[in-house]
Coordinates of C-alpha atoms in Angstrom, one line a residue:
X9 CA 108.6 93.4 116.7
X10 CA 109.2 95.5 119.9
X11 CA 109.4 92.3 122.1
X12 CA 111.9 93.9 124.4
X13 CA 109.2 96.4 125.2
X14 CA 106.2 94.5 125.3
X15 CA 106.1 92.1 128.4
X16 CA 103.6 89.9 126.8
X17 CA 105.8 89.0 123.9
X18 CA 108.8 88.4 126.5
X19 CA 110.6 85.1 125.6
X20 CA 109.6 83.6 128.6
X21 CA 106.2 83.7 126.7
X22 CA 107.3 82.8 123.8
X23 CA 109.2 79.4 124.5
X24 CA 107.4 77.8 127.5
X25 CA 106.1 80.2 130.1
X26 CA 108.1 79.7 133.4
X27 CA 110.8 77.3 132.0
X28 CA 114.5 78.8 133.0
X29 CA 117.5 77.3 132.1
X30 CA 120.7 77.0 133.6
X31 CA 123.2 79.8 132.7
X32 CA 125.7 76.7 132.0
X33 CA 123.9 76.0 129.0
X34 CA 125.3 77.2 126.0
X35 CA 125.8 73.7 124.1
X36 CA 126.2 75.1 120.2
X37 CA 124.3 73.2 117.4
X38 CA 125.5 71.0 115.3
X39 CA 123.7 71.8 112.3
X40 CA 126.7 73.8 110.6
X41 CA 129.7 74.4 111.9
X42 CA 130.3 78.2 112.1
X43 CA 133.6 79.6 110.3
X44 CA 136.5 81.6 111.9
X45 CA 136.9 84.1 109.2
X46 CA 134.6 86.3 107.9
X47 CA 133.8 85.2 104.4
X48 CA 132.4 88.3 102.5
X49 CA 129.3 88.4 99.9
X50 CA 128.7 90.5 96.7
X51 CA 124.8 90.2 97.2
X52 CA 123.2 90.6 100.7
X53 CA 120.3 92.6 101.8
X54 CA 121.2 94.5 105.1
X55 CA 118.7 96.5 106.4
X56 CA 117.8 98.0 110.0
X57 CA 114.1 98.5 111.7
X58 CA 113.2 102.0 112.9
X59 CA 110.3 101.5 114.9
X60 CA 107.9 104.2 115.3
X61 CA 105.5 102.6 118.2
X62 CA 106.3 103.9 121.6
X63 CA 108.9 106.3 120.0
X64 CA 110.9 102.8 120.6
X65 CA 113.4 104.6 117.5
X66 CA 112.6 107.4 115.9
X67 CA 111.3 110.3 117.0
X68 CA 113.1 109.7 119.9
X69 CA 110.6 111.8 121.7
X70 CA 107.0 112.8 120.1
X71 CA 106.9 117.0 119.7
X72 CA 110.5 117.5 118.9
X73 CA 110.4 120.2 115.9
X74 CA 110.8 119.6 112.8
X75 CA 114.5 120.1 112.4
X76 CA 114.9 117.8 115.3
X77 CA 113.1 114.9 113.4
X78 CA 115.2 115.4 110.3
X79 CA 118.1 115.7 112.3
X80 CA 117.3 112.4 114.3
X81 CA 116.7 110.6 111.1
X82 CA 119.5 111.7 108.8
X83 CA 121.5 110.3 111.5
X84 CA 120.5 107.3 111.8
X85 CA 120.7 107.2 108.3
X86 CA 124.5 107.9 108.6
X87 CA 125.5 105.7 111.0
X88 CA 123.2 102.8 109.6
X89 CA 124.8 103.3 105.9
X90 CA 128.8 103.8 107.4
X91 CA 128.0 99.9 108.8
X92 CA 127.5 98.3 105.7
X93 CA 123.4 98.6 105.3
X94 CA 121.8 99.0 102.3
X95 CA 118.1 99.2 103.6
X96 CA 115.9 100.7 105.9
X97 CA 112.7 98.9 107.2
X98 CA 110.4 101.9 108.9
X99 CA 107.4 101.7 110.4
X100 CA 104.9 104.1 108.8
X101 CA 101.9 102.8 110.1
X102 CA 102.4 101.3 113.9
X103 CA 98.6 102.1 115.2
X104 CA 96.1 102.5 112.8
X105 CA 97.8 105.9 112.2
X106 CA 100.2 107.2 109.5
X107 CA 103.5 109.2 109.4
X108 CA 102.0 110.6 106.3
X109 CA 98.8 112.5 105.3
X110 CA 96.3 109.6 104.9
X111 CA 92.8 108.6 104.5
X112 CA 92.9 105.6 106.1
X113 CA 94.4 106.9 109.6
X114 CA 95.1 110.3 111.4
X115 CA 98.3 111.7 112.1
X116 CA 100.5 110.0 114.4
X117 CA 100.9 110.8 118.0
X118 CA 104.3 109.4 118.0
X119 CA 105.2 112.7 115.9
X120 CA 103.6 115.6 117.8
X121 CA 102.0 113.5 121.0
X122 CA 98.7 114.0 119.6
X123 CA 97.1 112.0 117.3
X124 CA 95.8 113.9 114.6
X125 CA 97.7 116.9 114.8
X126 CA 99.6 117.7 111.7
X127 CA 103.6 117.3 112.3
X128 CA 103.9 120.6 109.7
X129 CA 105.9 118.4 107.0
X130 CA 105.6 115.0 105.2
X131 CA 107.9 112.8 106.9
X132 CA 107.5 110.2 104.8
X133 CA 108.2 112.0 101.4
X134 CA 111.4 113.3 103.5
X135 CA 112.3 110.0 104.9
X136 CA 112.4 108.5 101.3
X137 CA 114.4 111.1 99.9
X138 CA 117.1 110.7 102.2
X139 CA 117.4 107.0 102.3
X140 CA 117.8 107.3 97.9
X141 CA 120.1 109.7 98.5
X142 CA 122.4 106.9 100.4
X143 CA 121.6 104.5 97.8
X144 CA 119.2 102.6 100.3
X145 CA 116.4 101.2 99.8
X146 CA 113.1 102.2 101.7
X147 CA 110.7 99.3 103.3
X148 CA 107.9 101.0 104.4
X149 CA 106.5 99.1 107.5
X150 CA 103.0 98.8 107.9
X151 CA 100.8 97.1 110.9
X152 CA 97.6 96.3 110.3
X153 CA 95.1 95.4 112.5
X154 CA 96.7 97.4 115.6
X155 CA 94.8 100.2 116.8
X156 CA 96.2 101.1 120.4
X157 CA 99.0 100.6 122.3
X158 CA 99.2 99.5 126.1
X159 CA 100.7 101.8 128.2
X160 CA 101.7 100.3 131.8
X161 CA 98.7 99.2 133.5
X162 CA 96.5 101.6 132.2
X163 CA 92.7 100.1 130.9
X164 CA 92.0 103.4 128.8
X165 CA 93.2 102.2 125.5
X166 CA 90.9 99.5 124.9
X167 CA 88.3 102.4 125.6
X168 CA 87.1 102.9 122.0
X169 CA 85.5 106.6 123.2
X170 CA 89.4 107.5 123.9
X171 CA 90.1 107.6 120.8
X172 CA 89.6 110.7 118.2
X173 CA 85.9 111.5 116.9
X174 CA 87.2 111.4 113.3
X175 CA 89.8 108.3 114.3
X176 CA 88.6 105.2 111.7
X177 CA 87.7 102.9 114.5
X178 CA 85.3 105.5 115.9
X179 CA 83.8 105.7 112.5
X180 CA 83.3 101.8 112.4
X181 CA 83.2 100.7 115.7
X182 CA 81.8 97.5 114.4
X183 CA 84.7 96.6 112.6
X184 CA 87.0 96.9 116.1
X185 CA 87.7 94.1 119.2
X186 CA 89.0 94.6 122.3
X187 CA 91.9 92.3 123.6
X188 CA 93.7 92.7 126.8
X189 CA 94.3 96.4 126.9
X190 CA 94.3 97.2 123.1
X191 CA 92.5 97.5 120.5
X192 CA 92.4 95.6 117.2
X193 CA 90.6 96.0 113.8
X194 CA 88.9 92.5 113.5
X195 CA 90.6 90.6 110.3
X196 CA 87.7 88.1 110.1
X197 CA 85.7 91.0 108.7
X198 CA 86.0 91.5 104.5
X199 CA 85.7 95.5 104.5
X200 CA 88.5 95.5 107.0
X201 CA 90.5 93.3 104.9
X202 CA 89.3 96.0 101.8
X203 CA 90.3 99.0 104.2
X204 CA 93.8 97.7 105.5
X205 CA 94.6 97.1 101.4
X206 CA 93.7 100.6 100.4
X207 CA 95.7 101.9 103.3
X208 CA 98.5 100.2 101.9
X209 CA 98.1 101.1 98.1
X210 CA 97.8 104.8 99.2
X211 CA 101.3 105.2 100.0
X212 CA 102.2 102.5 96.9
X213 CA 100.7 104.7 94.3
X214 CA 102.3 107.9 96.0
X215 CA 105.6 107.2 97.2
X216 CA 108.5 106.1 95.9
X217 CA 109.4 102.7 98.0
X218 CA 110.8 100.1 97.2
X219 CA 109.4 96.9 99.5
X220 CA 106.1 96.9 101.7
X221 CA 107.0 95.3 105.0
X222 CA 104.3 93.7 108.1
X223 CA 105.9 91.9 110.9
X224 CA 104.5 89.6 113.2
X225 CA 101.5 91.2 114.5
X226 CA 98.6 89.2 112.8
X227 CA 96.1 88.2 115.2
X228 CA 97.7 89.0 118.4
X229 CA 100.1 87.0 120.7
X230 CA 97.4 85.0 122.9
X231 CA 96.7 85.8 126.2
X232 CA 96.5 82.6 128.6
X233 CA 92.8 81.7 129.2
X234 CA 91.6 84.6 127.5
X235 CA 90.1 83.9 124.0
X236 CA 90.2 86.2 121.1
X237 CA 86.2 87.2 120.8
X238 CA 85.5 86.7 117.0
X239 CA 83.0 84.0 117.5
X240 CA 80.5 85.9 115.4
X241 CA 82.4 86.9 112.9
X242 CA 82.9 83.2 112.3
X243 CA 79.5 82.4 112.4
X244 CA 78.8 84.8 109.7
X245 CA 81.8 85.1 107.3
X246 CA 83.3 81.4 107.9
X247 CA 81.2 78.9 109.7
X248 CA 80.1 77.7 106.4
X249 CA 83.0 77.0 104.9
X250 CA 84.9 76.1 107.8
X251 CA 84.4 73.7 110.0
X252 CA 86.7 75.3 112.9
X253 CA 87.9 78.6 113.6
X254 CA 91.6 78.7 113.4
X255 CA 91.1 77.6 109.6
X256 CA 89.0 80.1 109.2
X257 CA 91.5 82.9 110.8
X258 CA 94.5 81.6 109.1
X259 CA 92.6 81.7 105.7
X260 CA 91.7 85.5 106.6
X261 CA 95.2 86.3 107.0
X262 CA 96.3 84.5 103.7
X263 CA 93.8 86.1 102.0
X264 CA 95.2 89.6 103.1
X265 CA 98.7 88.6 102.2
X266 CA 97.5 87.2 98.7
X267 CA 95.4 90.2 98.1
X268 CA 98.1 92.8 99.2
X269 CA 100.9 91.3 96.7
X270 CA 98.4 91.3 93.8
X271 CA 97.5 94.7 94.2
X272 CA 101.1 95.8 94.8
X273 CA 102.1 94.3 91.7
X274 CA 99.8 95.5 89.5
X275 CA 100.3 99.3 90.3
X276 CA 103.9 99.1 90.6
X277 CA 105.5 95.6 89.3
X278 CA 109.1 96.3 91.1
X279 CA 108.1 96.9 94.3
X280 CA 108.4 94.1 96.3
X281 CA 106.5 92.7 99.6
X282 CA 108.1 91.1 102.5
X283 CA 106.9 89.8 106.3
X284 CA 108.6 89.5 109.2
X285 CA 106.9 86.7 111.3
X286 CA 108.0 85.3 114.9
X287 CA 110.7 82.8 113.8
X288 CA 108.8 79.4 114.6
X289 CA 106.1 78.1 112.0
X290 CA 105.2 75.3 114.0
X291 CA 107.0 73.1 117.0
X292 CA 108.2 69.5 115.4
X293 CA 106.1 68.0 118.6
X294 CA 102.9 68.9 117.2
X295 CA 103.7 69.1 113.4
X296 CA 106.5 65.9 112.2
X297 CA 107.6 69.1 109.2
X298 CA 107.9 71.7 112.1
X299 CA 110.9 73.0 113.3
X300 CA 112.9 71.5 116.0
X301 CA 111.3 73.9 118.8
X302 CA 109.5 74.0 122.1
X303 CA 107.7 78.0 122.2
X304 CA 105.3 78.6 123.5
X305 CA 103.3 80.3 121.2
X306 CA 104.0 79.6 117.0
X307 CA 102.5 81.6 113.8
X308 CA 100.4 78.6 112.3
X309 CA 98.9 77.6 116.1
X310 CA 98.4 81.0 117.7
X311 CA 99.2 84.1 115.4
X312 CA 96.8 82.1 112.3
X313 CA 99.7 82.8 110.1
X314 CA 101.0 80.3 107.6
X315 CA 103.9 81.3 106.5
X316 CA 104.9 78.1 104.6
X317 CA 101.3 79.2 102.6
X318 CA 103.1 82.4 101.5
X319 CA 106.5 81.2 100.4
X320 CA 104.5 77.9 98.6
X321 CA 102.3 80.3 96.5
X322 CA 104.6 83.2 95.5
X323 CA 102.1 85.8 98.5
X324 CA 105.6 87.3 98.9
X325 CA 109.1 88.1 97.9
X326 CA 110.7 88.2 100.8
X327 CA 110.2 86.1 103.9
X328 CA 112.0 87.6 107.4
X329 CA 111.7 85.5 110.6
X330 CA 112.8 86.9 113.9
X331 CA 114.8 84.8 115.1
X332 CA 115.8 86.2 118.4
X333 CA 117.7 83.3 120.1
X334 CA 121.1 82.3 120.8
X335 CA 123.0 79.7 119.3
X336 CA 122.7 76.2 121.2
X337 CA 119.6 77.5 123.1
X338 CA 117.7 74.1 124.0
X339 CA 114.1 75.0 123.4
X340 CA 114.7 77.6 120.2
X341 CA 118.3 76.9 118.9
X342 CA 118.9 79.7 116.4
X343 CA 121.2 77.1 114.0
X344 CA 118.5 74.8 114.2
X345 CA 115.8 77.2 113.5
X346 CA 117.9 78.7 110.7
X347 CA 118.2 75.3 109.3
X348 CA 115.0 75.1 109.1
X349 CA 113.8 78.1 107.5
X350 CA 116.7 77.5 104.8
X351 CA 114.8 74.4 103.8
X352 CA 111.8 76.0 104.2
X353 CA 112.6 78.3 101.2
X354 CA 114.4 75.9 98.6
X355 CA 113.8 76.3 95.5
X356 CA 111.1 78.8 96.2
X357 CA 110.9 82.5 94.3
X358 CA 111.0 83.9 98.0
X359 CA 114.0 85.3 99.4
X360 CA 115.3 85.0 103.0
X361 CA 116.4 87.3 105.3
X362 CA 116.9 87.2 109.3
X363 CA 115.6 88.5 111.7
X364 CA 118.7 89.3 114.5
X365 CA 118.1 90.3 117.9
X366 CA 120.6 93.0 118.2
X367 CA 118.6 94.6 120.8
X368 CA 119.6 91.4 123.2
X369 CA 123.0 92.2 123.0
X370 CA 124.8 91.9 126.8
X371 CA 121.4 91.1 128.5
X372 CA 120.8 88.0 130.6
X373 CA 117.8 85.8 128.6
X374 CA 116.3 83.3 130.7
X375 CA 119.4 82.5 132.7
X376 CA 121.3 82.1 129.5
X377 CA 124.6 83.9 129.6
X378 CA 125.1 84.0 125.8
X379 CA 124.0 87.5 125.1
X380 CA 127.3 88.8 127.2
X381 CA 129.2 87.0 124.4
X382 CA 130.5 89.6 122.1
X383 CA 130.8 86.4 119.5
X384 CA 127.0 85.6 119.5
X385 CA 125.5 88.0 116.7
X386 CA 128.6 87.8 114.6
X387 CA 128.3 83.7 115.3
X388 CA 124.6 84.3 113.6
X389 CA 125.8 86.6 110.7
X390 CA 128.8 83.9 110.0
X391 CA 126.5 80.6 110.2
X392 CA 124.0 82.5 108.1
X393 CA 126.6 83.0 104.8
X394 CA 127.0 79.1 104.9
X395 CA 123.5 78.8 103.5
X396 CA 123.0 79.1 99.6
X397 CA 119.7 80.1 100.5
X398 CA 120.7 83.0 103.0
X399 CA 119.7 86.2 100.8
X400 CA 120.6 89.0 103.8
X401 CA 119.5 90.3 107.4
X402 CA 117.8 92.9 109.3
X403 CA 118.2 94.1 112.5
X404 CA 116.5 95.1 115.9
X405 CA 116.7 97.6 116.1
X406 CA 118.4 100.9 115.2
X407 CA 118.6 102.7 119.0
X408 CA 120.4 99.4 119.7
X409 CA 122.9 99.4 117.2
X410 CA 123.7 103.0 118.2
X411 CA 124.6 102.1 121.5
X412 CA 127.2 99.5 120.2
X413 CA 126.3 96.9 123.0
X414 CA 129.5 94.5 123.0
X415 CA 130.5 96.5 120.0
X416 CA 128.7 94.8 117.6
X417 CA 128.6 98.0 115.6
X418 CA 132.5 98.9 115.4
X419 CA 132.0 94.6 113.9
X420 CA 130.0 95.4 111.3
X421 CA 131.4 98.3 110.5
X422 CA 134.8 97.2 110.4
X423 CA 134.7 93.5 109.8
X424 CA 131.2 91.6 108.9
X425 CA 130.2 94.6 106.7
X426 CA 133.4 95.7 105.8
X427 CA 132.7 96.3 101.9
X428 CA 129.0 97.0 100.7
X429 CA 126.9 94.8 99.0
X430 CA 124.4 95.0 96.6
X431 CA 120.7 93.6 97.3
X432 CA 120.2 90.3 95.3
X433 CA 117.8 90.6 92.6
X434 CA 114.5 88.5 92.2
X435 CA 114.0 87.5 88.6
X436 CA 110.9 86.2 89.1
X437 CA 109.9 90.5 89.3
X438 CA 112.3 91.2 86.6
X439 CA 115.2 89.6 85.1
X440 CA 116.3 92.5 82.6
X441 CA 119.7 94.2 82.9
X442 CA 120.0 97.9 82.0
X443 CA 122.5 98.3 79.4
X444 CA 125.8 99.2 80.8
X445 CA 126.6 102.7 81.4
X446 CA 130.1 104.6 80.0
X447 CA 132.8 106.4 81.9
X448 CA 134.3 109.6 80.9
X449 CA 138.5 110.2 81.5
X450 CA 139.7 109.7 85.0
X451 CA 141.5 112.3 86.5
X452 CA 142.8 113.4 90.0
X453 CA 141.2 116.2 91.7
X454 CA 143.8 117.4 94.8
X455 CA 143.3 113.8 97.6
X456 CA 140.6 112.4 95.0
X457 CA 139.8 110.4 92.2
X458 CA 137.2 111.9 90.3
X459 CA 135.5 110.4 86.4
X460 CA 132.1 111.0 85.3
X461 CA 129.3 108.3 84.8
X462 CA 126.7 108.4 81.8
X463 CA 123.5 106.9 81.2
X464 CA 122.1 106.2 78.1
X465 CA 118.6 108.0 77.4
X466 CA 116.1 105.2 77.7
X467 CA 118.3 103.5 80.8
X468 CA 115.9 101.8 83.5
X469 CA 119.1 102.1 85.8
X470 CA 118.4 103.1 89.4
X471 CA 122.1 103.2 90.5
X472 CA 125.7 102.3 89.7
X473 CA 128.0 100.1 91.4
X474 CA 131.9 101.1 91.0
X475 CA 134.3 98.3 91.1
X476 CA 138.2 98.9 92.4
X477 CA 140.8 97.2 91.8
X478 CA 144.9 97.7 92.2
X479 CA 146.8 97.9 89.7
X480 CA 146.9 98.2 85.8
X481 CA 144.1 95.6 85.2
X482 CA 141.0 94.7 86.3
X483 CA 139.8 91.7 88.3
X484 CA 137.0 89.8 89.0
X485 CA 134.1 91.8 89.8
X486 CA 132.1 89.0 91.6
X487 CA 134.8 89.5 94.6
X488 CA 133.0 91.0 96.8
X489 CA 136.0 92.9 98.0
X490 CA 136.8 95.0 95.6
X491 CA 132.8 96.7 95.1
X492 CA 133.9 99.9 96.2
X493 CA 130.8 101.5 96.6
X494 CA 127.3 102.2 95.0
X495 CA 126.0 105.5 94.1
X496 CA 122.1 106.6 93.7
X497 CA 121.4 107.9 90.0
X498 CA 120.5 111.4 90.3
X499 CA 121.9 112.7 86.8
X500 CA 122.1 111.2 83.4
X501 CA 125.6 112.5 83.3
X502 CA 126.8 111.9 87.3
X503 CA 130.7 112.8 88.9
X504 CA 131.9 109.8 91.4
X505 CA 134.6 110.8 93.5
X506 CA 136.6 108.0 95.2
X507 CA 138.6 110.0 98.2
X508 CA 140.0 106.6 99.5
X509 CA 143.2 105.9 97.4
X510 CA 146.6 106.1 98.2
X511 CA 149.5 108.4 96.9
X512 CA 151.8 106.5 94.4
X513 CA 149.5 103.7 93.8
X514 CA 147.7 102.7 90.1
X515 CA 144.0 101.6 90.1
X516 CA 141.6 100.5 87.9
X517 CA 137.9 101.1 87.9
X518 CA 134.9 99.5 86.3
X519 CA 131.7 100.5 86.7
X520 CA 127.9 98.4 86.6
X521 CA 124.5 100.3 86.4
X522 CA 121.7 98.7 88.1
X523 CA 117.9 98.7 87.9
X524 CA 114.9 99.0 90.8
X525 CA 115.1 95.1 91.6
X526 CA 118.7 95.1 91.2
X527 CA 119.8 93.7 87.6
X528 CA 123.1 94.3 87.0
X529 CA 124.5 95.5 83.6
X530 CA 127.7 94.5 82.1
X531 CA 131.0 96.5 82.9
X532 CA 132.1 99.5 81.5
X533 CA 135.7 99.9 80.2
X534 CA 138.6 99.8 82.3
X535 CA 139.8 103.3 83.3
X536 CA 143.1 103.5 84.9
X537 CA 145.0 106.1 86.7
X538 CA 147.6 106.6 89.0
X539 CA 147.9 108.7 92.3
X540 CA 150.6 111.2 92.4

């Protein structure tokens, strides 16, 4: 995920090692054309990464005090929620660590700057809270074969004796492998698999998310003309079932992904599981069904993972690729690969979101001058909504969306994202409404609008959404436009307060309840009132 950091995972990697292109290049696909105007959804995940590793996001700093932290968060939390986003992808678990009290990893450094050392709260429990609070749901983000992080030049992290005596990967140093400068837990090994799983289902059964997120980090991004050394693990847990070893490796990843949804599922059926994989499945040059692509580097070929596995066998509900290119970009066209993935999904119980590359934003990308075009990411966001099978995006990352490169933030804010959405629901989890809720008399309370929303006693509603509309009747409440907002449940009997309206003028209101996978009830009444 953090390819602007990470030199190995620079582009140039990714599609073809020294290839530049000229910066006269920007030719745009012709795969769909992109509209002028905005055209607004009702239903659209949108969701920002916090990454933990390197203190790329949040902390901003490890050691900061505990106030700090909060204060950090709860900001980005703001600012993320006034653009329109109704999720929040953080990484919990970036190295083998944990952001939480765990058995299956020590404290992270990226908290205190010591692994190990107890931050003095539970930032996880905290982090949750205040994401419900905005009515946004809470992907925790886990990685999980990643034990160390490179650092510059340094050598010392793949130096297993660095680590912590009580670290995991001291405890079973036969289950680690060194590669480049890092350390990895090795996936061809079953009691890893078993150990990454329970890692996982500890913070399932104890916290109150709502999606568990990986990225792309499977078996890592190949280094040239250095093999990964798994040899014999093959030889004892594959060789007699499979006759080479990248079957064998992309079988130990499905297995994880298969194993992880099934056990997710059966402790808690609502919450989902979703992956974020590098945005090319395979090159059309080496696979006819591939995408129309020239990277370097691909999931199925080098990472071992098959995404088109997942999505075909229901592994998960949500499928993100990054796809960090620009429009028209001749080796990894982002229309193109967009395309691709739409088709990929069809008629699949899988949702897709995508992956953008805020984090690009006004930098030159292999000679391409795209990035300095303030049109590019909005471009993306547009071209996505002309796909049925578009279900939402995330972004990379949040430090870059606070710096409003271009600004793409004031955008979403104040066009793309202008009204909220509401995350589409996935019937194949559930399909059952929550009965709809009822509104007590409106009334006006000095510059606001004030009724009172109540639940029935046996309601499986999470939140509610309130509908606007002006005048004496209501409209249409699948125009997107008029969803005024949505508000957590926190009470069976809860006060909304609208502080938007405008003296003289009449509205109407209706208001939905909605459950954990987002089923929407029918509408309440009409209440009407006028501002004096």
């Amino acid at each position: 995920m953090t390819k602007r950091k990470l030199g190995s995972l620079a582009l140039t990697a990714l599609v073809g090692g020294s290839l530049l292109l000229p910066s006269n290049l920007v030719a745009r696909a012709e795969s769909q054309p992109i509209p002028q105007q905005t055209a607004y959804v009702k239903q659209e995940l949108r969701a920002t990464w916090i990454a933990s590793v390197l203190n790329i996001d949040w902390p901003s700093k490890p050691g900061l005090s505990i106030t700090t932290q909060k204060e950090e968060f709860i900001k980005y939390l703001d600012e993320q929620k006034a653009m329109g986003m109704n999720a929040v992808v953080m990484q919990i678990k970036p190295t083998a660590d944990a952001f939480y009290p765990s058995e299956y990893g020590l404290w992270s450094q990226y908290l205190t700057g010591v692994q190990g050392k107890d931050p003095g709260y539970n930032p996880l429990a905290f982090m949750i809270e205040e994401a419900h609070k905005r009515n946004m749901e809470f992907h925790a983000w886990f990685n999980p074969y990643r034990i160390t992080m490179p650092l510059g030049k340094t050598a010392e992290l793949s130096d297993l004796d660095k680590l912590p005596q009580s670290h995991p990967a001291r405890k079973h140093s036969d289950w680690v492998i060194p590669y480049g400068q890092q350390l990895y837990f090795n996936p061809g090994i079953p009691e890893v698999q078993k150990f990454v799983i329970d890692g996982i289902m500890e913070v399932v059964e104890n916290y109150d998310i709502d999606a568990v997120h990986m990225d792309d980090y499977f078996y890592p991004y190949k280094i040239a003309g250095v093999p990964f050394p798994d040899e014999d693990s093959y030889h004892r847990y594959g060789a007699s079932e499979f006759s080479n070893i990248e079957d064998w490796r992309r079988d130990n990843v499905n297995d994880l992904v298969k194993h992880i949804n099934e056990q997710i599922k059966a402790e808690k059926s609502y919450v989902k599981f979703g992956i974020s994989p590098f945005g090319v499945w395979r090159n059309k040059a080496v696979d006819p069904t591939g995408s129309d692509t020239a990277a370097g580097q691909t999931n199925y070929d080098d990472l071992y993972a098959d995404t088109r596995t997942w999505i075909n066998n229901g592994y998960i509900d949500y499928i993100a690729p990054q796809i960090y290119w620009n429009i028209g970009l001749p080796v990894a066209d982002y229309a193109k690969i967009l395309d691709w993935w739409t088709k990929e999904v069809e008629g699949k119980n899988v949702q897709l979101y995508i992956g953008q590359g805020d984090y690009k934003i006004n930098t030159e990308s292999n000679g391409v001058q795209n990035w300095f075009n303030p049109e590019e990411i909005p471009n993306q966001l547009k071209l996505n909504r002309t796909y049925k099978e578009f279900d939402g995006s995330m972004h990379f990352s949040a430090k870059d969306l606070r710096k409003n490169p271009l600004g793409i933030a004031d955008r979403l804010r104040e066009d793309i994202y202008k009204h909220p959405a509401l995350v589409p629901a996935m019937p194949w989890i559930d399909d059952h409404a929550p009965k709809a809720p009822k509104v007590g008399k409106v009334k006006q309370t000095g510059a606001e609008i004030q009724f009172e929303i109540r639940d029935h006693k046996q309601s499986d509603a999470s939140y509610y959404a309130i509908y606007r509309f002006d005048g004496k009747n209501k409209g249409n409440i699948e125009d997107s436009t008029k969803l005024l907002a949505t508000v957590h449940k926190e009470n069976k009997n809860q006060l909304f307060n609208d502080s938007t309206v405008e003296k003289g003028k009449t509205y109407t209101y209706v208001v939905t309840a909605l459950d954990r996978t987002h089923n929407e009830s029918k509408q309440t009444n009409q209440i009407k009132i006028k501002v004096r």
